[in-house]
Short mmCIF file of C-alpha atoms in Angstrom, two decimals:
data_model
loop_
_atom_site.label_atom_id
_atom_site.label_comp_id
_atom_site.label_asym_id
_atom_site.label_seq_id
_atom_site.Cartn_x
_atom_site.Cartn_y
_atom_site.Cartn_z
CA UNK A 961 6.79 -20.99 -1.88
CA UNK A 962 3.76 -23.33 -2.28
CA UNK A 963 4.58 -24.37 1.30
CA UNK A 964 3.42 -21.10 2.66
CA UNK A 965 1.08 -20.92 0.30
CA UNK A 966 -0.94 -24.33 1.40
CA UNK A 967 -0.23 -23.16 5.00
CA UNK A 968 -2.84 -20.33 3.87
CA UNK A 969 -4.75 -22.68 2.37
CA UNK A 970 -5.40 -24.72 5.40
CA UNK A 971 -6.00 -21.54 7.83
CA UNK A 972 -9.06 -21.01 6.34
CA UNK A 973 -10.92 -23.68 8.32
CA UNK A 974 -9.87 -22.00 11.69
CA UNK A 975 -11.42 -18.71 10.64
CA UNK A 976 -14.89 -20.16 10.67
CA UNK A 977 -14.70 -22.27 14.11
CA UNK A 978 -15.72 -20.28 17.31
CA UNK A 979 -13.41 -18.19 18.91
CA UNK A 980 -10.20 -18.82 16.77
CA UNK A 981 -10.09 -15.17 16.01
CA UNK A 982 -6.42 -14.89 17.57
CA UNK A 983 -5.88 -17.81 16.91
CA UNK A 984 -5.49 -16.85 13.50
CA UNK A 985 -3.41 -14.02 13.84
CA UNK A 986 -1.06 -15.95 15.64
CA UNK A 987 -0.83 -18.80 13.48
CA UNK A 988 -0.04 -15.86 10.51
CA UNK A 989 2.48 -14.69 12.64
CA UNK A 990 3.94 -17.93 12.31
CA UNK A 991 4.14 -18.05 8.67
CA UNK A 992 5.35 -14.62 8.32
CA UNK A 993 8.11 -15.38 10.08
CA UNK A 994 8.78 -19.07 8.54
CA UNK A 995 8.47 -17.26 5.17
CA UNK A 996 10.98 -14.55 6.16
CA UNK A 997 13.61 -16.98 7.53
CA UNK A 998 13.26 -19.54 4.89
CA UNK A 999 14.21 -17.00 2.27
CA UNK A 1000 17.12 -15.18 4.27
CA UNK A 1001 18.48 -18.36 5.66
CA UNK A 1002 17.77 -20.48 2.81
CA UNK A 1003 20.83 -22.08 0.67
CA UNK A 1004 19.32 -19.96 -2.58
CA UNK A 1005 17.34 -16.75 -2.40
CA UNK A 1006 14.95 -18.08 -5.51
CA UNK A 1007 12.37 -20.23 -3.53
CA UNK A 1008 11.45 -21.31 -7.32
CA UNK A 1009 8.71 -24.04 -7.92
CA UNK A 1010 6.77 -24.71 -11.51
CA UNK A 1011 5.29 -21.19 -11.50
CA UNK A 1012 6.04 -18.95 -8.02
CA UNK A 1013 9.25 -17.85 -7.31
CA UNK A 1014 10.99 -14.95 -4.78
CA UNK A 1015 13.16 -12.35 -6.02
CA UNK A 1016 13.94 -8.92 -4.01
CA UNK A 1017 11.12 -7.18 -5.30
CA UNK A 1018 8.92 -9.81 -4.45
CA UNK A 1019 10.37 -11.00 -1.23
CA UNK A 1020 10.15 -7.12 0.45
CA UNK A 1021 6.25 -7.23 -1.04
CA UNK A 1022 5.65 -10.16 0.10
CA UNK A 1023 6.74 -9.85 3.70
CA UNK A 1024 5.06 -6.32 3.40
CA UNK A 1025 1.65 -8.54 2.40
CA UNK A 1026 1.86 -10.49 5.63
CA UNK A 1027 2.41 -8.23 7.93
CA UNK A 1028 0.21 -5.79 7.10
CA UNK A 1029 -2.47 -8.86 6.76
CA UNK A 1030 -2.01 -10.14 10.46
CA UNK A 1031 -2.05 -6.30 11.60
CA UNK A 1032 -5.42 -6.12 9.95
CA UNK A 1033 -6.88 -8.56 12.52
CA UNK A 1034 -5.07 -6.91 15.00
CA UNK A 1035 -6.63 -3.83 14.23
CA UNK A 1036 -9.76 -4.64 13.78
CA UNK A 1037 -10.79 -5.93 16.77
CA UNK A 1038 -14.05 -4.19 16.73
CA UNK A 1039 -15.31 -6.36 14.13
CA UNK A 1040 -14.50 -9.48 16.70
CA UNK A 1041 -15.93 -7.76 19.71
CA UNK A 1042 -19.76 -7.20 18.22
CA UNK A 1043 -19.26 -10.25 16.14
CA UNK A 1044 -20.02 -8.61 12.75
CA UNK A 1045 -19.59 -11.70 10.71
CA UNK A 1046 -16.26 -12.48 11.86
CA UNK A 1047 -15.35 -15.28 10.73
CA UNK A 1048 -16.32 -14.15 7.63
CA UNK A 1049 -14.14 -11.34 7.85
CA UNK A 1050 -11.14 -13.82 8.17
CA UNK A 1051 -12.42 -15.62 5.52
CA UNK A 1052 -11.76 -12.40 3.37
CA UNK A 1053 -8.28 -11.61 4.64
CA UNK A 1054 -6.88 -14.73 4.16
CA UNK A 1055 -8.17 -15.00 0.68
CA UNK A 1056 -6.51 -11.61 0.17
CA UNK A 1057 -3.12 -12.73 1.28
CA UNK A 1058 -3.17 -15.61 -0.63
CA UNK A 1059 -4.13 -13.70 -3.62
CA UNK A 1060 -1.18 -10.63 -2.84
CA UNK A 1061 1.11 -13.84 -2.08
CA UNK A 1062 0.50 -15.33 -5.85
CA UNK A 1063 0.78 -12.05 -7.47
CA UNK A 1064 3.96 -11.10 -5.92
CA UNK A 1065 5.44 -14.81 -6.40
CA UNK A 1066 4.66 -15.62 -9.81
CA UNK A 1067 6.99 -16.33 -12.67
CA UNK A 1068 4.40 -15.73 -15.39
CA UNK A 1069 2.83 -12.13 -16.82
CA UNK A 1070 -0.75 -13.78 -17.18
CA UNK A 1071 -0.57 -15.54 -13.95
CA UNK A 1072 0.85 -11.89 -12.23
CA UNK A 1073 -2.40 -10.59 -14.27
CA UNK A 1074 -4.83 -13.05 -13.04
CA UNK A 1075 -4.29 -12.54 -9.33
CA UNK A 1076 -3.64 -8.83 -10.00
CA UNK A 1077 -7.11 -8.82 -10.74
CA UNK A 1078 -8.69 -11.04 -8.80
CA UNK A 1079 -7.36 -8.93 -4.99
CA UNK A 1080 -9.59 -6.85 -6.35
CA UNK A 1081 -12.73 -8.69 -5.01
CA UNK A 1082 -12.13 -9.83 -1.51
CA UNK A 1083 -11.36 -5.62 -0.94
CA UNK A 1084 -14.50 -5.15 -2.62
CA UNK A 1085 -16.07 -7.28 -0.01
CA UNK A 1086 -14.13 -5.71 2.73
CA UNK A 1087 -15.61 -2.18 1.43
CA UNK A 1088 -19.01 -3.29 1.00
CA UNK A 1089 -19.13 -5.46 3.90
CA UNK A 1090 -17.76 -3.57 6.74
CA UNK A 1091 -17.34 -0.06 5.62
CA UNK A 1092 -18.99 2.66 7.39
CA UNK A 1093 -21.55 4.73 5.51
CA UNK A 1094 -24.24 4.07 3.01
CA UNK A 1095 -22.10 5.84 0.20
CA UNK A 1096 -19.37 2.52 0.41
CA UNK A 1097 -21.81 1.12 -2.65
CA UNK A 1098 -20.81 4.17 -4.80
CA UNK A 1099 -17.31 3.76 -3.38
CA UNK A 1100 -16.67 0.29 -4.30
CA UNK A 1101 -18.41 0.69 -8.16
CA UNK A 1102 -15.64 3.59 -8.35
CA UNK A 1103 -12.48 1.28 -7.34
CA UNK A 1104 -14.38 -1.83 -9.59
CA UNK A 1105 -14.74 0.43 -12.80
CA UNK A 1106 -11.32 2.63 -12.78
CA UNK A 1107 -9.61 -0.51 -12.19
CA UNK A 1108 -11.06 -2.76 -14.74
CA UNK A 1109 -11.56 0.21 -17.56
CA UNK A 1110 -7.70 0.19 -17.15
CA UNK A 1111 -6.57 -3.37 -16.66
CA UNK A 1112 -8.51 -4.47 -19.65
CA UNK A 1113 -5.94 -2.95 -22.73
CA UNK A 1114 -3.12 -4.77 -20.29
CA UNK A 1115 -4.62 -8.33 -21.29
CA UNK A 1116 -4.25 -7.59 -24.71
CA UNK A 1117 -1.12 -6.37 -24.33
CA UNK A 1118 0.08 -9.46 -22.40
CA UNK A 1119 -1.56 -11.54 -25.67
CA UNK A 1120 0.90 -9.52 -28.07
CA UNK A 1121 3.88 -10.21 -25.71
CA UNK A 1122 2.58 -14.05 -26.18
CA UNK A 1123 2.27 -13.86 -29.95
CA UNK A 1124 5.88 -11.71 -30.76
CA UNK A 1125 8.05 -13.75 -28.39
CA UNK A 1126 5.67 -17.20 -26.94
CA UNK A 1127 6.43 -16.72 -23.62
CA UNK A 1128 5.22 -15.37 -20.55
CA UNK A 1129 8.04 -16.13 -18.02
CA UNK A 1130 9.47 -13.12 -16.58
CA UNK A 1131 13.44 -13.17 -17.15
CA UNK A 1132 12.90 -14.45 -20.46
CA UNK A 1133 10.76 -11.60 -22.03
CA UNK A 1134 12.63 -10.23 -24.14
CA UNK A 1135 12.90 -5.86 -24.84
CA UNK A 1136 10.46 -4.76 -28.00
CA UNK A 1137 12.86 -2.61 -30.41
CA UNK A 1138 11.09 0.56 -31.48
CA UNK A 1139 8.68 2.78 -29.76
CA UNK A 1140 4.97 1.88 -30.09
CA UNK A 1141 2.67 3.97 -28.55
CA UNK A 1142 -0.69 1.66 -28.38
CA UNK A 1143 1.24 -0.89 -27.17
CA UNK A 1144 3.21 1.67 -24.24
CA UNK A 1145 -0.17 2.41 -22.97
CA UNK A 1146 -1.95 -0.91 -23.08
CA UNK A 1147 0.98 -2.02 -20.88
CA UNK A 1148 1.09 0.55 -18.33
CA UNK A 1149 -2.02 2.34 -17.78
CA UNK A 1150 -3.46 -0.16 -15.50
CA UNK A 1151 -0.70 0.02 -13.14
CA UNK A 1152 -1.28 3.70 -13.51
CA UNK A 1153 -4.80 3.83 -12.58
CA UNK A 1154 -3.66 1.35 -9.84
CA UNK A 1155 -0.70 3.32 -8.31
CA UNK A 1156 -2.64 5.69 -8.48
CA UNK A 1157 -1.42 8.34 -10.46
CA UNK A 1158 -3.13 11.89 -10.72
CA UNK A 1159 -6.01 12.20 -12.50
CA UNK A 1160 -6.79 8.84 -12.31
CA UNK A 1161 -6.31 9.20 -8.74
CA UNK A 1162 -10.64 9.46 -7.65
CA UNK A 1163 -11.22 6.23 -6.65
CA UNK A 1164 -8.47 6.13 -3.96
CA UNK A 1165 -9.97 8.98 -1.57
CA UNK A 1166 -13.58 7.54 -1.90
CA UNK A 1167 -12.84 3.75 -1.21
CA UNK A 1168 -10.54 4.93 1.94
CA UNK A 1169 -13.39 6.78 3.45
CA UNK A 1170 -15.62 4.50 3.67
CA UNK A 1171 -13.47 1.23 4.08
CA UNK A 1172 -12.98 -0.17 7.69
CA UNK A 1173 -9.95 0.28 8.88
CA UNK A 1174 -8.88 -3.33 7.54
CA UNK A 1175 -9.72 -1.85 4.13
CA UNK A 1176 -7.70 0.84 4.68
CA UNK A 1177 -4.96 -0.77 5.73
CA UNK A 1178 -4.52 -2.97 2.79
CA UNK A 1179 -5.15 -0.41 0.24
CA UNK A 1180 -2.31 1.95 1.37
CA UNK A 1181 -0.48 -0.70 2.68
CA UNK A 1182 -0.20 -3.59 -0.30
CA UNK A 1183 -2.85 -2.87 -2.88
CA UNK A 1184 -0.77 0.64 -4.39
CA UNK A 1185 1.97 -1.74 -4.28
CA UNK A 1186 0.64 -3.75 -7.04
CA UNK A 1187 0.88 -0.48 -9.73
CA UNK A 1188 4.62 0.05 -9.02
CA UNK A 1189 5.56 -3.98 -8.55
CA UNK A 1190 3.73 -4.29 -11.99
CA UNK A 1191 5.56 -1.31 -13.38
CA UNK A 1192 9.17 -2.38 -12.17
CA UNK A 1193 8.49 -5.76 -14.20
CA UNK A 1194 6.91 -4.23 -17.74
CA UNK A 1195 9.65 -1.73 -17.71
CA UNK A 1196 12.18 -4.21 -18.87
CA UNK A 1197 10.49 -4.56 -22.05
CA UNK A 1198 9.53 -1.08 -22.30
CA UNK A 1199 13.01 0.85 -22.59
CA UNK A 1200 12.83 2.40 -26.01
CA UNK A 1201 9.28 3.50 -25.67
CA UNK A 1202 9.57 4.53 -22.30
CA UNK A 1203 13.00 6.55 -23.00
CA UNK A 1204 10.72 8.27 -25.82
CA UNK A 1205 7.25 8.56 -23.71
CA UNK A 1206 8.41 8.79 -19.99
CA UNK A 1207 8.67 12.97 -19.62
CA UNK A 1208 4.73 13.20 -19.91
CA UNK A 1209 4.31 11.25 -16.52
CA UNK A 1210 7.14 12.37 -14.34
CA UNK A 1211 5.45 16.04 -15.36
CA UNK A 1212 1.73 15.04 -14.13
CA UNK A 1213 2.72 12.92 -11.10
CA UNK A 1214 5.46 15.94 -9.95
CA UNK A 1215 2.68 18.68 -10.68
CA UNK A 1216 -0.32 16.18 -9.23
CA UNK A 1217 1.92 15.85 -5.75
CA UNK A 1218 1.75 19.15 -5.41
CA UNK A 1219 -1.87 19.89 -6.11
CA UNK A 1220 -2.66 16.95 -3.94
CA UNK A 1221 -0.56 18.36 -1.02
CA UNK A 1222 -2.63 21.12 -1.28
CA UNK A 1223 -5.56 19.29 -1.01
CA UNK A 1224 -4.73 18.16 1.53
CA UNK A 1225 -4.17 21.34 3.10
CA UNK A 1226 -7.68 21.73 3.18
CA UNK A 1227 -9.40 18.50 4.49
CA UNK A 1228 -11.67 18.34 7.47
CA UNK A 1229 -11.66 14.35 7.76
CA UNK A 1230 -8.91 12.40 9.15
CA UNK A 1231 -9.14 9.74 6.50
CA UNK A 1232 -8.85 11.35 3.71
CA UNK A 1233 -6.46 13.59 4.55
CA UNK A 1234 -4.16 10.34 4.96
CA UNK A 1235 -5.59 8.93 1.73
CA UNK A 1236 -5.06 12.29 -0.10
CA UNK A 1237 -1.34 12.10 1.49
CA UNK A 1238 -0.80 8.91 -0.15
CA UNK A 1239 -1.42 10.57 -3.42
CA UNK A 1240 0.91 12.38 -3.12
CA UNK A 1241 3.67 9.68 -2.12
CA UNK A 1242 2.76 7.57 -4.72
CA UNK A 1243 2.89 10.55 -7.43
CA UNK A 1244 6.62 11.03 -6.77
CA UNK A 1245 7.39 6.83 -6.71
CA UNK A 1246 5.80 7.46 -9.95
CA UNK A 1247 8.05 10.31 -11.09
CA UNK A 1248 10.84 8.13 -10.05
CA UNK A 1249 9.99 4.88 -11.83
CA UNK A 1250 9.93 6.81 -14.93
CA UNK A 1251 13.37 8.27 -14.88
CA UNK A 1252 14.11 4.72 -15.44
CA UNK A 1253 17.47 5.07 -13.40
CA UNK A 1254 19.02 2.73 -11.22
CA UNK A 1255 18.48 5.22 -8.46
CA UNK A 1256 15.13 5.86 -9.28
CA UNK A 1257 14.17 2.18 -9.28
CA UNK A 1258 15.83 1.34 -5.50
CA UNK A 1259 14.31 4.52 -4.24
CA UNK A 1260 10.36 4.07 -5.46
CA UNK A 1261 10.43 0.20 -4.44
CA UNK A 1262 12.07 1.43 -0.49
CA UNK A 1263 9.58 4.19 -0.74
CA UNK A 1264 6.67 1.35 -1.74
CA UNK A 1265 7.76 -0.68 1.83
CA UNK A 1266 8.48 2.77 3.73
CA UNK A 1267 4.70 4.03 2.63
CA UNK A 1268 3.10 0.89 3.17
CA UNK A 1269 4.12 0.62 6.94
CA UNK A 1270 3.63 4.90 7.47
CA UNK A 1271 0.25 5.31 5.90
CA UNK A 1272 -1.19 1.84 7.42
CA UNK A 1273 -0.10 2.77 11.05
CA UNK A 1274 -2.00 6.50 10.38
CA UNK A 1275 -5.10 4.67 9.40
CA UNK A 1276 -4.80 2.97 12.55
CA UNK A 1277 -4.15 6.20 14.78
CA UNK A 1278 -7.18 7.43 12.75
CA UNK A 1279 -9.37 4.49 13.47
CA UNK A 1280 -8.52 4.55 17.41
CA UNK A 1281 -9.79 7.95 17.30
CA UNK A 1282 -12.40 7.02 15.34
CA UNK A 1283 -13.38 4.12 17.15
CA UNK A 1284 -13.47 6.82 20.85
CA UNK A 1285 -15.20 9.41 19.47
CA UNK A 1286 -17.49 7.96 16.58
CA UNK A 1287 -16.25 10.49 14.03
CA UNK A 1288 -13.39 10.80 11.38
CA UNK A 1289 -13.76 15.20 11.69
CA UNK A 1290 -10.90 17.11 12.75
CA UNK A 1291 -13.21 19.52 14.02
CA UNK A 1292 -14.27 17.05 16.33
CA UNK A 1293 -11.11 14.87 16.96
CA UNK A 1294 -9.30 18.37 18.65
CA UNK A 1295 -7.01 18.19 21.57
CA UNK A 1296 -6.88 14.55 21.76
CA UNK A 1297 -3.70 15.19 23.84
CA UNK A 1298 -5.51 15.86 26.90
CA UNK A 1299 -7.30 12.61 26.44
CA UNK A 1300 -4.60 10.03 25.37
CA UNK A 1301 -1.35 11.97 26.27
CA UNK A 1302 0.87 8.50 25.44
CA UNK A 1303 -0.93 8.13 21.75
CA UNK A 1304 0.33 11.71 21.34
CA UNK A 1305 3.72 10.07 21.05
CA UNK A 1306 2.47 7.58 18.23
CA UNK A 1307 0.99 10.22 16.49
CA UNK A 1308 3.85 12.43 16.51
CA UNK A 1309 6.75 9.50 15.72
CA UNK A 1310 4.10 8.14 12.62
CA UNK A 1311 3.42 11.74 11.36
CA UNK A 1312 7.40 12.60 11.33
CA UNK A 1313 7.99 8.99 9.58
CA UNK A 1314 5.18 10.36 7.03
CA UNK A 1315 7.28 13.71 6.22
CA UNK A 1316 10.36 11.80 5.89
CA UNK A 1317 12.11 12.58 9.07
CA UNK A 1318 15.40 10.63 10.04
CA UNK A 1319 15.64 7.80 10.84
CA UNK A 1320 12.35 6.40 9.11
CA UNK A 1321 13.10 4.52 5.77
CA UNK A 1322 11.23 7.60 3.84
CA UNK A 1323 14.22 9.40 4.32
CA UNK A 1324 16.35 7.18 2.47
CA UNK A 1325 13.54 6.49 -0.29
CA UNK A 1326 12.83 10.34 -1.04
CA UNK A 1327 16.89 10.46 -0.82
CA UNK A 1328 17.30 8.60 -3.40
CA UNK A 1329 13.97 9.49 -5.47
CA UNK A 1330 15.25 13.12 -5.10
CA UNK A 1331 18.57 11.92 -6.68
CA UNK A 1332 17.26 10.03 -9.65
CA UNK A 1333 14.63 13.00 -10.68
CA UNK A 1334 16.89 16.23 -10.53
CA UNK A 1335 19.58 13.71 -12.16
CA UNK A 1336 17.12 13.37 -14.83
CA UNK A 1337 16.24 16.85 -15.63
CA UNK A 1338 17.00 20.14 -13.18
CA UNK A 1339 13.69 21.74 -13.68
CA UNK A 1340 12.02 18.61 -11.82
CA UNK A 1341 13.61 20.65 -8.44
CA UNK A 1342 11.27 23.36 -8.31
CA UNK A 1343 8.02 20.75 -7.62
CA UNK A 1344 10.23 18.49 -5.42
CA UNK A 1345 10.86 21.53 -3.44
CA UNK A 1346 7.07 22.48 -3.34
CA UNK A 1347 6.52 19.04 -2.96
CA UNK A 1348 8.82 17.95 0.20
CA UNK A 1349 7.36 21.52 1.92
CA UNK A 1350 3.78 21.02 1.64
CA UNK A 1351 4.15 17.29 2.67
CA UNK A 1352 5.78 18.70 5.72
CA UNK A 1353 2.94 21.20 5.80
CA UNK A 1354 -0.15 18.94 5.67
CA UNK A 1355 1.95 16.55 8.24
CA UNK A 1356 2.01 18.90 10.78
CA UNK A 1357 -1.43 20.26 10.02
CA UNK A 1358 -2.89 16.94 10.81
CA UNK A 1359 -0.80 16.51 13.67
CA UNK A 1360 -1.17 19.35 15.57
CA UNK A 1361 -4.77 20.32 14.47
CA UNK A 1362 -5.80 16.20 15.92
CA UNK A 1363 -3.67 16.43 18.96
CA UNK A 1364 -3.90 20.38 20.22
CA UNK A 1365 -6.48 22.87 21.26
CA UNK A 1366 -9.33 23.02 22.97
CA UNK A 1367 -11.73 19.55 23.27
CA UNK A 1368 -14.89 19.25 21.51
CA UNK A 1369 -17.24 19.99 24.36
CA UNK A 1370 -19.91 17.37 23.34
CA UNK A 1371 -17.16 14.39 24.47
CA UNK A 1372 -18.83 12.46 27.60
CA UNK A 1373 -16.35 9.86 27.91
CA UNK A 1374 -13.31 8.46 26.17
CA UNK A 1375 -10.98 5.67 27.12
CA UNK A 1376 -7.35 5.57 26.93
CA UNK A 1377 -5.32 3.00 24.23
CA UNK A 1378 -5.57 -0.57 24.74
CA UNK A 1379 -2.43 -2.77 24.93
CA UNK A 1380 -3.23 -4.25 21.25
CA UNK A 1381 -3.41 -0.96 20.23
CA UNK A 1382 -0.01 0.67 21.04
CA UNK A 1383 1.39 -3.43 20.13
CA UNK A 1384 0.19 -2.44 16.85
CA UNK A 1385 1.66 0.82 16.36
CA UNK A 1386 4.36 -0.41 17.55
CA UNK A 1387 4.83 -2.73 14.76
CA UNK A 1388 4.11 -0.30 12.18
CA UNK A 1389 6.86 1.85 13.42
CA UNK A 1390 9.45 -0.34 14.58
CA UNK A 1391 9.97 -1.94 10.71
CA UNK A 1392 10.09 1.31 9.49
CA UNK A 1393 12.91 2.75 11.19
CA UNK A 1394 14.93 -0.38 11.92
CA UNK A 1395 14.86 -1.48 8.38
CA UNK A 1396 17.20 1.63 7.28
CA UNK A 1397 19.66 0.24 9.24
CA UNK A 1398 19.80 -3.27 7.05
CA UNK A 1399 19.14 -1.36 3.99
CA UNK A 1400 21.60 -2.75 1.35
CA UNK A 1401 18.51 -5.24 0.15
CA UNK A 1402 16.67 -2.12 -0.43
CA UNK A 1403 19.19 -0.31 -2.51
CA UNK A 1404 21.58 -2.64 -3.70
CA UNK A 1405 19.19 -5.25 -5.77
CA UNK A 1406 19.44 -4.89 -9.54
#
């Protein structure tokens, strides 16, 4: 593991040396892929040094890190082309990885809280630095505060952990007998906030709109990762409290879904209808986790992966749109069909991966999530049902409300996709519905 790591290390040089910009996505290429084989061909799965190690959790969120990282700089070529402090801009994204690569990889709960914290500022920079409009300022104070208000209680929860059983190392922490409440929360309200459930869910919408589409990217794609990684690992010491406590959030995240979904129903802006969608998603991982059933844990860690590639590849379509017509409006981004006929297809194959069509990696996730919650309690099916209908509702709402009717008549020009462009999409989508076909790692890992 630190071999990859110091391989990020020693990138960062390139990003600042003129015209290396692809140069850099190639050589993260690379790693991804030395990282990926190292692991699956490797004599033992553990990769363990002094304090990182890979298990299956880790390994699909790591890979997941990567790849949405070198996508990033795929994506945001704009950035490149006017030379808004680019190099900079690498600078950021490779401190990003490194930081998702040590949270994912370490052993230890302070060390997992250290980095947890610290992605937080290079996306703050990403917000602030290249977002769009003024209100990113008020964005990024929303994702600091929410964030930090939460994550605070979880340090002195991981002190406790320290004090009742003096150690820190992740297979060794051992289950707390009885059911304290104090403690419950302190250990999983950040990774609430951070997931994010409803409610707490504010910051998400806000720091999507006015992100670049790197920003965006990263914050479906790895960042709401960190809630539900973070949750997976506390929940082993969590049992009896969680067993006594769990019913209150499987009841807001089902109900939240749905009053997301119907939010969603009734957005005007490209973005944050995605970033509203992703609510949703992560509200029924949520439910999921909390059934604390085997089938609810394989299903909301597939459905993390499945998600991240989905919603990441919509912020793209959204930015190519975005970056023709200089505006995120549906009311303005009509009939796009007639414009870019062959991005119709990549707008149609994301948005059916999005509602969980065959033979995306959703399906299999919601399959399974579906399984653990009405296994759990019956009465959960009424909001799945609401819930899998209106995600199928606001799907096709965005899809055929960005891709049909009549164009916007104040359009002068508009070119069609670039090559990078549909390379990209391409490898959002080809991950996310070839994976289901090797998906015992997914399912099969506890």
């Amino acid at each position: 593991m630190l071999k990859i790591l110091f391989a990020l290390v020693f990138l960062t040089p390139l990003c600042f040396m003129r015209g290396m910009w692809w140069m850099v996505q190639c050589s993260l290429f690379l790693v991804t892929f030395l990282f990926m084989f190292s692991t699956v061909f490797g004599v033992f799965f553990g990769n363990l040094g002094y304090f990182l190690g890979c298990d299956v959790i880790s390994f699909g969120l790591i890979m997941l890190s990567f790849w949405i990282c070198v996508l990033m700089i795929t994506a945001s070529e704009s950035v490149h082309r006017f030379g808004a402090y680019h190099g900079f801009f690498l600078f950021m994204v490779l401190i990003l990885l490194v930081l998702l690569f040590c949270t994912f990889s370490t052993t230890n709960l302070f060390m997992f809280y250290l980095f947890f914290e610290g992605s937080l500022i290079p996306t703050l920079f990403l917000i602030l630095g290249w977002g769009y409009q003024p209100e990113r300022l008020q964005a990024g104070v929303y994702l600091l505060f929410y964030t930090l208000l939460a994550s605070l209680p979880l340090l002195v929860g991981i002190f406790y952990i320290y004090q009742e059983s003096s150690s820190l190392f992740f297979p060794l922490l051992v289950l707390q007998s009885g059911s304290h409440l104090m403690f419950y929360l302190c250990m999983i309200m950040a990774f609430l906030v951070k997931m994010p459930m409803f409610l707490v869910h504010l910051w998400l919408p806000k720091a999507h709109v006015e992100a670049p589409v790197s920003g965006s990217m990263i914050l479906a794609g790895v960042l709401l990762k960190l809630g539900g990684y973070g949750l997976l690992r506390v929940f082993k010491i969590l049992v009896v409290s969680g067993l006594a406590f769990n019913f209150v959030w499987v009841g807001i995240s089902l109900v939240g879904g749905v009053l997301v979904s119907l939010i969603c129903l009734r957005q005007s802006d490209l973005k944050a209808l995605i970033a509203y969608s992703s609510v949703a998603h992560m509200g029924i991982v949520l439910g999921g986790l909390m059934t604390m059933t085997y089938w609810g844990f394989c299903g909301s860690f597939t459905l993390m992966i499945a998600h991240g590639l989905c919603s990441s590849g919509l912020f793209c379509l959204a930015n190519i749109c975005y970056e023709r017509l200089g505006s995120r409006s549906l009311f303005i981004n009509k009939g796009m069909m007639n414009f870019m006929p062959s991005m119709a297809l990549w707008w149609f194959l994301l948005s059916s991966c999005n509602m969980a069509a065959p033979p995306s990696l959703n399906l299999l996730s919601e399959i399974s999530l579906l399984n653990s919650l009405v296994g759990w309690s019956w009465v959960t099916m009424v909001m799945l049902a609401f819930l899998s209908f209106f995600s199928a509702a606001y799907t096709l709402y965005l899809y055929s409300y960005s891709q049909h009717g009549k164009i916007y008549s104040g359009i002068y020009a508009c070119s069609m996709g670039y090559t990078r462009e549909y390379l990209l999409l391409f490898l959002h989508w080809v991950p996310l519905n070839l994976l289901i076909l090797k998906s015992e790692p997914l399912m099969l890992w506890l």
